[in-house]
Short mmCIF file of N, CA and C in Angstrom, two decimals:
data_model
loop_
_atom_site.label_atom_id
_atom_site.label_comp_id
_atom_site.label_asym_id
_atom_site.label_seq_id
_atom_site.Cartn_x
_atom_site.Cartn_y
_atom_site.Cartn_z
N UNK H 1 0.85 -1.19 0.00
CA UNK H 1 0.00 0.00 0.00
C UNK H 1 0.89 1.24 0.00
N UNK H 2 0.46 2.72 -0.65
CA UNK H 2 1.37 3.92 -0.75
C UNK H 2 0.75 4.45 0.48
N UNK H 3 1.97 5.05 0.51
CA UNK H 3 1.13 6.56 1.80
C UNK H 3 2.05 7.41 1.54
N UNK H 4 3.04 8.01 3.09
CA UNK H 4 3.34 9.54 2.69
C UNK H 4 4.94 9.71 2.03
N UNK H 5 5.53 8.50 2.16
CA UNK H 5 6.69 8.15 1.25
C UNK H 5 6.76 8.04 -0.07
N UNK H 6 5.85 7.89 -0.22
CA UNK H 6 5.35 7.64 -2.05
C UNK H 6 4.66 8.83 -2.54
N UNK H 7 4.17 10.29 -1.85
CA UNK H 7 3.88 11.12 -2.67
C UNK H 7 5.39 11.59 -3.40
N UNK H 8 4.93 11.98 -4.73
CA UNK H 8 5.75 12.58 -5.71
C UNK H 8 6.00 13.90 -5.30
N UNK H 9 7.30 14.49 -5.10
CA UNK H 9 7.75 15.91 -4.80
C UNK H 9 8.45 16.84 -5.73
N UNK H 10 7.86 18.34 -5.60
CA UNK H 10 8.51 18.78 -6.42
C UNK H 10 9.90 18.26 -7.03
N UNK H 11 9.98 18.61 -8.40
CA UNK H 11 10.95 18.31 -9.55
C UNK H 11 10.54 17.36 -9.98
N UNK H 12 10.08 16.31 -9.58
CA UNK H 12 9.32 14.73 -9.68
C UNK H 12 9.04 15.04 -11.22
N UNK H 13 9.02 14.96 -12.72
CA UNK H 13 8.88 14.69 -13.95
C UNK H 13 7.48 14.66 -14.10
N UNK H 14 7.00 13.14 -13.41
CA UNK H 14 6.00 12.62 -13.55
C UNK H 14 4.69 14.55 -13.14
N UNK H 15 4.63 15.15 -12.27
CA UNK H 15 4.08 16.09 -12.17
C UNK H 15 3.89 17.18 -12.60
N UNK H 16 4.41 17.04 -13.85
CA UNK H 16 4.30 17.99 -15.04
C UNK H 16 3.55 17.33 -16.25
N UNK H 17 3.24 15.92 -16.40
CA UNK H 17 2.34 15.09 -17.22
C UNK H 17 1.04 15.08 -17.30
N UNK H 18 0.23 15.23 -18.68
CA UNK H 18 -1.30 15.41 -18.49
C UNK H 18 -1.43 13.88 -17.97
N UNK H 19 -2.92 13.76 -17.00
CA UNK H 19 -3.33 12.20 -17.12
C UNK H 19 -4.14 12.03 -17.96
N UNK H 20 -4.34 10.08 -18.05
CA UNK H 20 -5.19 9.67 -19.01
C UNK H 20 -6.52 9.76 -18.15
N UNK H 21 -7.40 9.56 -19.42
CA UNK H 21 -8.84 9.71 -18.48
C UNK H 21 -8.90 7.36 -17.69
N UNK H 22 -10.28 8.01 -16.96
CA UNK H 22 -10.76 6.30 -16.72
C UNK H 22 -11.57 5.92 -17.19
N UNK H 23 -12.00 4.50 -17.68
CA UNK H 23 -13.14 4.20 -18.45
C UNK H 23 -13.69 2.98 -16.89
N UNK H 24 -15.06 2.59 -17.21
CA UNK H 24 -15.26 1.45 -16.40
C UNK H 24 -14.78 0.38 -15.96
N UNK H 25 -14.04 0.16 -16.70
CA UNK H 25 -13.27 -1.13 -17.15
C UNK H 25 -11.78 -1.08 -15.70
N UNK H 26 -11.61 0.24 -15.56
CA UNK H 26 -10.56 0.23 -14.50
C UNK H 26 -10.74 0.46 -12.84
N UNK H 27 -12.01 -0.27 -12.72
CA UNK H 27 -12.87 -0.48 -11.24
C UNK H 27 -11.87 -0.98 -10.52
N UNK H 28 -10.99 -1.92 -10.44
CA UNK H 28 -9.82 -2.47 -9.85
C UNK H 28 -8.90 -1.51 -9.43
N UNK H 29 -8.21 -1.16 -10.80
CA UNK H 29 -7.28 0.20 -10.44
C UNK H 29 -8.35 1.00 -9.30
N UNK H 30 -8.97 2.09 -9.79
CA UNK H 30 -9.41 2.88 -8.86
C UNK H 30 -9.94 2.43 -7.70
N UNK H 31 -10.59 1.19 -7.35
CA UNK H 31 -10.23 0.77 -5.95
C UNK H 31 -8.68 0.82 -5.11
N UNK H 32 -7.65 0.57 -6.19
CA UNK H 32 -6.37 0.35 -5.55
C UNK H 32 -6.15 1.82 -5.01
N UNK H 33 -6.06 2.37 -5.93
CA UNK H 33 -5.71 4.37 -6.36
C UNK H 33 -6.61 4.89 -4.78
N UNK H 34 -7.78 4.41 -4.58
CA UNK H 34 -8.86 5.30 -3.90
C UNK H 34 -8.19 4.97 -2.37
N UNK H 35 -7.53 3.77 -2.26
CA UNK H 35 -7.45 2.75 -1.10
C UNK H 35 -5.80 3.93 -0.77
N UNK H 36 -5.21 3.84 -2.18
CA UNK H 36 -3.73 4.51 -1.52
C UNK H 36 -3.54 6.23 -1.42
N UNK H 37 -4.31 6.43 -2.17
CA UNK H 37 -4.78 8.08 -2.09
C UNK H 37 -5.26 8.71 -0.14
N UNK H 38 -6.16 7.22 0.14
CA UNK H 38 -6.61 7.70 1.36
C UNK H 38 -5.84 7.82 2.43
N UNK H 39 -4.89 6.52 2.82
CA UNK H 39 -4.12 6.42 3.36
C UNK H 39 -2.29 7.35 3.45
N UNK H 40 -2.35 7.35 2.32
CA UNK H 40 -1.19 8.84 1.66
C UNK H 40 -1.76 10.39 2.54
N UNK H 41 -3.26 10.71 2.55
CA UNK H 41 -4.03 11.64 2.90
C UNK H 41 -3.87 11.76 4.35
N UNK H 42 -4.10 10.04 5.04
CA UNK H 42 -4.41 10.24 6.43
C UNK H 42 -2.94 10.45 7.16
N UNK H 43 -1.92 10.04 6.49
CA UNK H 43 -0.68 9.78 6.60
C UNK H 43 -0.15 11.33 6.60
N UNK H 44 -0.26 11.62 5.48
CA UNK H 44 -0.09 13.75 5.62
C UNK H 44 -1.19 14.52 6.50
N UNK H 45 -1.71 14.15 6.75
CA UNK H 45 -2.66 14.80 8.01
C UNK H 45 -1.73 14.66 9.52
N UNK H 46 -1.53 13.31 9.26
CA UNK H 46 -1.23 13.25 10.98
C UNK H 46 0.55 14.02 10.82
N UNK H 47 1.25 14.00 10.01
CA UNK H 47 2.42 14.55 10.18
C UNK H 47 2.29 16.02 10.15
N UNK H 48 1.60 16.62 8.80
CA UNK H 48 1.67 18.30 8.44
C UNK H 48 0.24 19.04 9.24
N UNK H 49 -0.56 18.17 9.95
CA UNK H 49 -1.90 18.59 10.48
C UNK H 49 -2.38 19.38 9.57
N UNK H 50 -2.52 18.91 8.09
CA UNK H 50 -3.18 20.00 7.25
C UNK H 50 -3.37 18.90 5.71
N UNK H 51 -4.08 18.99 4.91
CA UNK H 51 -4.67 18.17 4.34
C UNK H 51 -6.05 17.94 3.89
N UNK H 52 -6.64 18.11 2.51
CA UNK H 52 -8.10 17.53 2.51
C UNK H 52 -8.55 16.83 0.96
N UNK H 53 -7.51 16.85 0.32
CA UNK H 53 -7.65 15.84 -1.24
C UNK H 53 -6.35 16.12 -1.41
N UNK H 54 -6.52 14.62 -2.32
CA UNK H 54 -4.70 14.50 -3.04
C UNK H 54 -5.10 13.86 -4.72
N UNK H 55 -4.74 14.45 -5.77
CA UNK H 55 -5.00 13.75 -6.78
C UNK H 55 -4.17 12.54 -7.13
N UNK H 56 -4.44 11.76 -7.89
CA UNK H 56 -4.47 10.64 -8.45
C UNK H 56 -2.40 10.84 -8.82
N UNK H 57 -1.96 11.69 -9.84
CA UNK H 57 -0.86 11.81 -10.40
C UNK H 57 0.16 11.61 -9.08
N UNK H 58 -0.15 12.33 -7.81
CA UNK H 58 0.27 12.71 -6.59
C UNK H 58 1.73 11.34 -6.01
N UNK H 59 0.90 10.56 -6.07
CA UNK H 59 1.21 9.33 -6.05
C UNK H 59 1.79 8.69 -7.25
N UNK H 60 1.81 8.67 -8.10
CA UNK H 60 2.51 7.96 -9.51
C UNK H 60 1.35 7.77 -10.51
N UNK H 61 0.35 7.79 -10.18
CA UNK H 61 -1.09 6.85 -11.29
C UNK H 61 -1.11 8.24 -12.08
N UNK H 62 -1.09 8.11 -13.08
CA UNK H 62 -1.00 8.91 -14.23
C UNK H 62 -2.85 9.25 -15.14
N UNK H 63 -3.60 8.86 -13.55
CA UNK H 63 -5.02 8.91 -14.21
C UNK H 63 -5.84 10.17 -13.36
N UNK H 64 -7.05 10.56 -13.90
CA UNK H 64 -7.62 11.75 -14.02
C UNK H 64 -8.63 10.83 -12.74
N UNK H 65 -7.85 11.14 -11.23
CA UNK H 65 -8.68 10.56 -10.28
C UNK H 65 -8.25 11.74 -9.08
N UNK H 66 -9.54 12.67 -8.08
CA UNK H 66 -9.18 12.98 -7.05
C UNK H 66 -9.84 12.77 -6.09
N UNK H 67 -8.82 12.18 -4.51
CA UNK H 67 -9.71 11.88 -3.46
C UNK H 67 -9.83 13.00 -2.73
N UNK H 68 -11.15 13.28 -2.11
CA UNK H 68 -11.23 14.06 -1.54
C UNK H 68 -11.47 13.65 0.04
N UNK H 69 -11.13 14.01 1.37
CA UNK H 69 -11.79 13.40 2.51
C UNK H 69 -11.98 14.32 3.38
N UNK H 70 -12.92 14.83 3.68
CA UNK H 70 -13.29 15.89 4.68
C UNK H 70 -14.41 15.37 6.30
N UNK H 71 -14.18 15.89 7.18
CA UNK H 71 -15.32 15.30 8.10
C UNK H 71 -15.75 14.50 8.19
N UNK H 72 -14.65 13.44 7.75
CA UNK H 72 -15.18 11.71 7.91
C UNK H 72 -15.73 11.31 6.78
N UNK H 73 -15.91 12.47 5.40
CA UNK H 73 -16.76 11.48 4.79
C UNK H 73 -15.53 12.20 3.29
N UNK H 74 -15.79 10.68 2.91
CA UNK H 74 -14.49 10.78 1.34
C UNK H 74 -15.63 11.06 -0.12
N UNK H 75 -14.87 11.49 -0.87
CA UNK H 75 -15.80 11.84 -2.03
C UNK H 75 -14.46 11.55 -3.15
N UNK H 76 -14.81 10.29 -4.43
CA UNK H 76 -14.07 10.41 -5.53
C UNK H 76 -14.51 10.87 -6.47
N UNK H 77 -13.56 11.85 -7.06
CA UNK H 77 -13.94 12.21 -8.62
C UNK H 77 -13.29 11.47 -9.87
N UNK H 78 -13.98 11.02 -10.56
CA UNK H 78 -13.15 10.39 -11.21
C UNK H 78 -13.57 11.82 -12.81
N UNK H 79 -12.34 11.16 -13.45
CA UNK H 79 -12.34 12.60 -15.19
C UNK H 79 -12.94 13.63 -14.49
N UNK H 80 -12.60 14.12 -13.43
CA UNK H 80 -12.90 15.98 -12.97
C UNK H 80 -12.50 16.22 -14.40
N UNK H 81 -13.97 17.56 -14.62
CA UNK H 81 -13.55 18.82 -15.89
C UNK H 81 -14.23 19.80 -14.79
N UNK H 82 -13.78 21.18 -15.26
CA UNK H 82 -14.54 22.25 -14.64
C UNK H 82 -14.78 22.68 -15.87
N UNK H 83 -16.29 23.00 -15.70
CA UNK H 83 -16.77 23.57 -17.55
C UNK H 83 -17.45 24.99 -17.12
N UNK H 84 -17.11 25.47 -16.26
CA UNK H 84 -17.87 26.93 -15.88
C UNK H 84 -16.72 27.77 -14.41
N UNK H 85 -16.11 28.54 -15.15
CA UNK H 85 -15.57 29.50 -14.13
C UNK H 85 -16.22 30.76 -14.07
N UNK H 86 -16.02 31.48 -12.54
CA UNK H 86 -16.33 32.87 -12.35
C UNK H 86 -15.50 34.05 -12.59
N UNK H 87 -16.04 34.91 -13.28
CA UNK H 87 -15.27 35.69 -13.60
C UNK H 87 -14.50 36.83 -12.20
N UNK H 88 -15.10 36.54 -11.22
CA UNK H 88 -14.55 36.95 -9.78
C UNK H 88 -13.68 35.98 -9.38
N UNK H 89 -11.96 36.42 -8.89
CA UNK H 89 -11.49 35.64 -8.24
C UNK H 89 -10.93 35.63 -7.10
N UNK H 90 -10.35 35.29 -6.57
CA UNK H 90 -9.43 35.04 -5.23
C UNK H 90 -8.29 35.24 -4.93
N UNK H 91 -7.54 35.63 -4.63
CA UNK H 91 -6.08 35.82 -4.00
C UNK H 91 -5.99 34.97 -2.90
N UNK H 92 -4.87 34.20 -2.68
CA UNK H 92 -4.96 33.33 -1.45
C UNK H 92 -3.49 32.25 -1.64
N UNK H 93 -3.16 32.37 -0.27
CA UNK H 93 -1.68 31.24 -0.27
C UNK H 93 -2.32 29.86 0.10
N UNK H 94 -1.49 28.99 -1.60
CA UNK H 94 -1.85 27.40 -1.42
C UNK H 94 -0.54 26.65 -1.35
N UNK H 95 -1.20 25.81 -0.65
CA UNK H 95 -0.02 24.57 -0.19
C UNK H 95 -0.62 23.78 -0.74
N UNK H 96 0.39 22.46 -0.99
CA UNK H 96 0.58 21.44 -2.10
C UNK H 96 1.00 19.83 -0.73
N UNK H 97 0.42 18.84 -0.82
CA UNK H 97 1.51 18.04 -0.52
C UNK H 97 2.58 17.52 -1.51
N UNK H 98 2.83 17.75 -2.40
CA UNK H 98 4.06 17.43 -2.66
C UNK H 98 5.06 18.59 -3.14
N UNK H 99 4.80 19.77 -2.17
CA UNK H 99 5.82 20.94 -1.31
C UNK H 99 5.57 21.40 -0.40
N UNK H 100 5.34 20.10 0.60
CA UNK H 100 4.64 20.35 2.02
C UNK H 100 5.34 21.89 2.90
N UNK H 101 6.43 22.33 2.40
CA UNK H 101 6.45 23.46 3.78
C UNK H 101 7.21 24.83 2.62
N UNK H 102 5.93 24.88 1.76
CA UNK H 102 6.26 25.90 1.01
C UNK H 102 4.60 26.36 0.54
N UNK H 103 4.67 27.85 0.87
CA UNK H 103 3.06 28.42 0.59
C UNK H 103 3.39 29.06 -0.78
N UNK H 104 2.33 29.13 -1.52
CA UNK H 104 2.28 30.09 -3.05
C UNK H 104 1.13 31.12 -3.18
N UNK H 105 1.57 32.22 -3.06
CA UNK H 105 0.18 33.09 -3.34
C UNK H 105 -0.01 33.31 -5.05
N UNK H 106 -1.67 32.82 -5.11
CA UNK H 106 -1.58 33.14 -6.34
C UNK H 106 -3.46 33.25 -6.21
N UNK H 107 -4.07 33.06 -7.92
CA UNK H 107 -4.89 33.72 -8.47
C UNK H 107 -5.93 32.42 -8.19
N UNK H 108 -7.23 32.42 -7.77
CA UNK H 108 -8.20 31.54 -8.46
C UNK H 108 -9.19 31.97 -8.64
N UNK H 109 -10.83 30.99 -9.22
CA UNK H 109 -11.76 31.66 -9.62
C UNK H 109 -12.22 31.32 -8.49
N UNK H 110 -13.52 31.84 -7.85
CA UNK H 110 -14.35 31.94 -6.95
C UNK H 110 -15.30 31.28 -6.58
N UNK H 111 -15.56 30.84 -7.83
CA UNK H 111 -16.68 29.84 -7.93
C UNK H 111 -16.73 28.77 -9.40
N UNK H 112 -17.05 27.88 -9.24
CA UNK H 112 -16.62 26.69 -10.71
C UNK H 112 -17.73 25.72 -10.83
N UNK H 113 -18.24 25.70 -11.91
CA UNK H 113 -19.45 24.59 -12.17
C UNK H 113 -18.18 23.32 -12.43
N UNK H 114 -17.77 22.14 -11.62
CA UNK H 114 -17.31 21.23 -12.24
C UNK H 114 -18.18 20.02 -12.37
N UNK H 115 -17.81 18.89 -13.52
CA UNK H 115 -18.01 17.82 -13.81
C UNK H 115 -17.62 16.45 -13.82
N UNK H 116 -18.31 15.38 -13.30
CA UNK H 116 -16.98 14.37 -12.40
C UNK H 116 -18.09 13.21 -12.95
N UNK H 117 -17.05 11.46 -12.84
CA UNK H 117 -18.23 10.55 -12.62
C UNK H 117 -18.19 10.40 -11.19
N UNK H 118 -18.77 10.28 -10.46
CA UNK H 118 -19.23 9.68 -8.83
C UNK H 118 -18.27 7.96 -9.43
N UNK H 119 -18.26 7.21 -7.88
CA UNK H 119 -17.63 5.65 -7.77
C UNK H 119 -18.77 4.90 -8.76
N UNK H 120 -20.20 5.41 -8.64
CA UNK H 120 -20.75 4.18 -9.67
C UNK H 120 -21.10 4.94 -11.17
N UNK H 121 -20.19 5.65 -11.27
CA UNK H 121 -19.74 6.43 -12.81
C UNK H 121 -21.06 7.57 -13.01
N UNK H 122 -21.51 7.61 -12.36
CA UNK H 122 -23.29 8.72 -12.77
C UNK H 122 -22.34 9.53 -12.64
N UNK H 123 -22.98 10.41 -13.91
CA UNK H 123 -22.27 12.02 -13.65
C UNK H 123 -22.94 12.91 -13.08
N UNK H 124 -22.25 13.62 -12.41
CA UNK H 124 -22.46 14.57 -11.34
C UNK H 124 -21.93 15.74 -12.07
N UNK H 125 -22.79 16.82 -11.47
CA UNK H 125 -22.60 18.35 -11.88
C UNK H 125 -22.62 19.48 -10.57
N UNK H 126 -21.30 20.00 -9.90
CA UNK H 126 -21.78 20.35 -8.71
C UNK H 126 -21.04 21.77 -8.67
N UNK H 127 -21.60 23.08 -8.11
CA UNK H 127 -21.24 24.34 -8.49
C UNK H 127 -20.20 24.58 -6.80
N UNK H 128 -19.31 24.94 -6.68
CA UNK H 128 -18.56 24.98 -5.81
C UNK H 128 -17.88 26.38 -5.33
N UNK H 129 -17.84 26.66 -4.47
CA UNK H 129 -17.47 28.07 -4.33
C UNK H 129 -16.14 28.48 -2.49
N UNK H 130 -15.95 29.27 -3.03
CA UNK H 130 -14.65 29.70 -2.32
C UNK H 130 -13.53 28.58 -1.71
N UNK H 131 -13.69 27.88 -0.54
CA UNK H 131 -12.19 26.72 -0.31
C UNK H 131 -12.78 25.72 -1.09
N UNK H 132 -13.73 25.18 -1.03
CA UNK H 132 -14.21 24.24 -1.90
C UNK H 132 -13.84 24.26 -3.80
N UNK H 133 -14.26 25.17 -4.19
CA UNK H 133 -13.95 25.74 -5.50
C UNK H 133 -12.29 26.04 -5.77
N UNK H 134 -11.48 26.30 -4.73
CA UNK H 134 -9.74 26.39 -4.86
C UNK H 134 -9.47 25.04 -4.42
N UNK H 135 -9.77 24.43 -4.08
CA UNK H 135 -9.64 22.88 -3.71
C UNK H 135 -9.55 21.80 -4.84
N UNK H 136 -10.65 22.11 -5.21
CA UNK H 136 -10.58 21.48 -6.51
C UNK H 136 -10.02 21.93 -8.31
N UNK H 137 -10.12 23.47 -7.71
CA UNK H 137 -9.20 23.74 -8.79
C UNK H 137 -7.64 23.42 -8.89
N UNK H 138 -6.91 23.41 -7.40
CA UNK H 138 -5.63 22.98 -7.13
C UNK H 138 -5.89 21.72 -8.11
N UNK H 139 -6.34 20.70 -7.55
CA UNK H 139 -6.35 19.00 -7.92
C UNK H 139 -6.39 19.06 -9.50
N UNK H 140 -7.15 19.14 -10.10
CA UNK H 140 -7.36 19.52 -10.89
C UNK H 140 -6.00 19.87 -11.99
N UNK H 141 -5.68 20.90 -11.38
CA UNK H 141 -4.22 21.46 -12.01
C UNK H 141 -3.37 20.25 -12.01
N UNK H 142 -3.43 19.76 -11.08
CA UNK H 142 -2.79 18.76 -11.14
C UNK H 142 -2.75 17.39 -11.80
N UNK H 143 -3.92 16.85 -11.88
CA UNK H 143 -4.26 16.20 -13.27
C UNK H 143 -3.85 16.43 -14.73
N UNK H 144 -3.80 17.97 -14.66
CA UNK H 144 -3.31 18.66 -16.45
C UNK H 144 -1.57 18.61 -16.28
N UNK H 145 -1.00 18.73 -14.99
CA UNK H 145 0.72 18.57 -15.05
C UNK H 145 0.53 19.71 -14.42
N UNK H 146 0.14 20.78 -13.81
CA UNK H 146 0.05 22.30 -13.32
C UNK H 146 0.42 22.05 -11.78
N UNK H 147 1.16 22.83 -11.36
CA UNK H 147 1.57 22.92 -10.08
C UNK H 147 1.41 24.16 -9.26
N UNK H 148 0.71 24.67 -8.41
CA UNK H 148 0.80 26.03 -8.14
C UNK H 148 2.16 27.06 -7.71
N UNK H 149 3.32 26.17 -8.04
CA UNK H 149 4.39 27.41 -8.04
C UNK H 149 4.39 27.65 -9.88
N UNK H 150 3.38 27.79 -10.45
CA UNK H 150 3.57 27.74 -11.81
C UNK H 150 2.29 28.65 -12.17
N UNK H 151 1.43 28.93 -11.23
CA UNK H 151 0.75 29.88 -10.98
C UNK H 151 1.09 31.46 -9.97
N UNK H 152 2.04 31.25 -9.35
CA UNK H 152 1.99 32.14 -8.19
C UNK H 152 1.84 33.72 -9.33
N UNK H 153 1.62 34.32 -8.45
CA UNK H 153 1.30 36.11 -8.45
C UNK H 153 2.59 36.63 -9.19
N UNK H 154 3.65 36.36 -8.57
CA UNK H 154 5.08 37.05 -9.01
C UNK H 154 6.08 36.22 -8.21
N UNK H 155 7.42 36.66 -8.52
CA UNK H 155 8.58 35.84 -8.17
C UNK H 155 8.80 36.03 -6.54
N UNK H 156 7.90 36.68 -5.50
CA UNK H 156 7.85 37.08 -4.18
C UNK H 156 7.18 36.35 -3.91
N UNK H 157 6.01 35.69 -4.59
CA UNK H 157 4.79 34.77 -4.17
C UNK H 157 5.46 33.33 -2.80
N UNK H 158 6.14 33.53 -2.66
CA UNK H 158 6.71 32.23 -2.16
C UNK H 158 7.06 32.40 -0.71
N UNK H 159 6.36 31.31 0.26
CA UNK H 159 6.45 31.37 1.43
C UNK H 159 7.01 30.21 2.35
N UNK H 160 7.85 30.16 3.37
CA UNK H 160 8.36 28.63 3.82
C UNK H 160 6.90 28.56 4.93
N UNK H 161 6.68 27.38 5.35
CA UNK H 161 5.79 27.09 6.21
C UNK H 161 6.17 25.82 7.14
N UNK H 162 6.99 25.84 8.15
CA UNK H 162 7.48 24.96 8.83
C UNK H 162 6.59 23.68 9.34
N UNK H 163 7.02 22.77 9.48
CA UNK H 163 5.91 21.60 9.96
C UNK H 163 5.72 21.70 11.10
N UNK H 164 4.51 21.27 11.61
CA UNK H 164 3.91 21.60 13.01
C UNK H 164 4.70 20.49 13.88
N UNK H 165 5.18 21.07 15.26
CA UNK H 165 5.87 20.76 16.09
C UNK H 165 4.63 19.69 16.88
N UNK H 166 5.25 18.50 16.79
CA UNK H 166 3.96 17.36 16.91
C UNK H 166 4.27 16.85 18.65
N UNK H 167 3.47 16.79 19.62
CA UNK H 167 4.28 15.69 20.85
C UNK H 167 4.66 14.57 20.23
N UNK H 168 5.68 13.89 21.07
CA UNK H 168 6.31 12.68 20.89
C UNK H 168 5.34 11.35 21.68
N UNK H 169 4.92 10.79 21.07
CA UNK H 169 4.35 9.39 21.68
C UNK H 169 4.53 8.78 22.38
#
């Protein structure tokens, strides 16, 4: 199983690659993907106390898959498109896990009609707005090869963010 050793880190090649989409046929894979995505997730939570989706590429799978897990409850997208942006956007510093202690200020839209299949492939159409809507636009980017130091504002955009000082067990 992957977890937090196996996310891909900046310079990583592979994170500059578009993914392929999924067809039905790869129910196996994306059980595997959904199973190591989560655990990769819960794994960067308990170290960086910060965390709430990791896409598919993140990890090595070169497919158009993001997990999302919030408040106990997980949500997969499988072929995320966003087919509707707002023309209002956001300013705001994003972190990446795979440049866990580096912030990027940069640009997003505000609000995004995206398009996904759900786990039993029905497509879903769901309008998303402010962390929700930069959430998935991050992931997203990331599926196309986009990284948000490839977005930032200007060459100042760049912030260190130290890892949280954890008790010892």
């Amino acid at each position: 199983m992957k977890g937090l050793a196996d996310i891909l880190l900046l310079g990583d090649e592979r994170l500059y690659q578009n993914c392929a989409p999924l067809t039905p046929k790869d129910s196996a894979l994306i059980t595997e993907m959904t199973r190591d995505l989560h655990n990769a997730l819960v794994e960067f939570r308990d170290k960086y106390r910060t965390g709430r989706a990791i896409a598919a590429p993140q990890l090595g799978y070169m497919k158009r898959l993001v997990y999302m897990f919030t408040d106990d409850r997980s949500i997969v997208f499988i072929n995320p498109e966003i087919i509707e942006r707002s023309d209002e956007t956001m300013e705001l510093w994003d972190d990446c896990m795979s440049l866990p202690n580096l912030l990027v200020k940069l640009q997003r839209h505000r609000q995004i009609r995206l398009s996904f299949c759900d786990e039993n492939w029905q497509r879903q159409e769901w309008e998303l707005t402010d962390d929700l809507s930069e959430l998935l636009q991050h992931e997203i980017d990331h599926l196309d090869g986009v990284l948000c130091t490839m977005r930032a504002i200007d060459a100042r955009a760049f912030r260190w963010k130290p890892t949280p000082n954890l008790p010892l067990e």
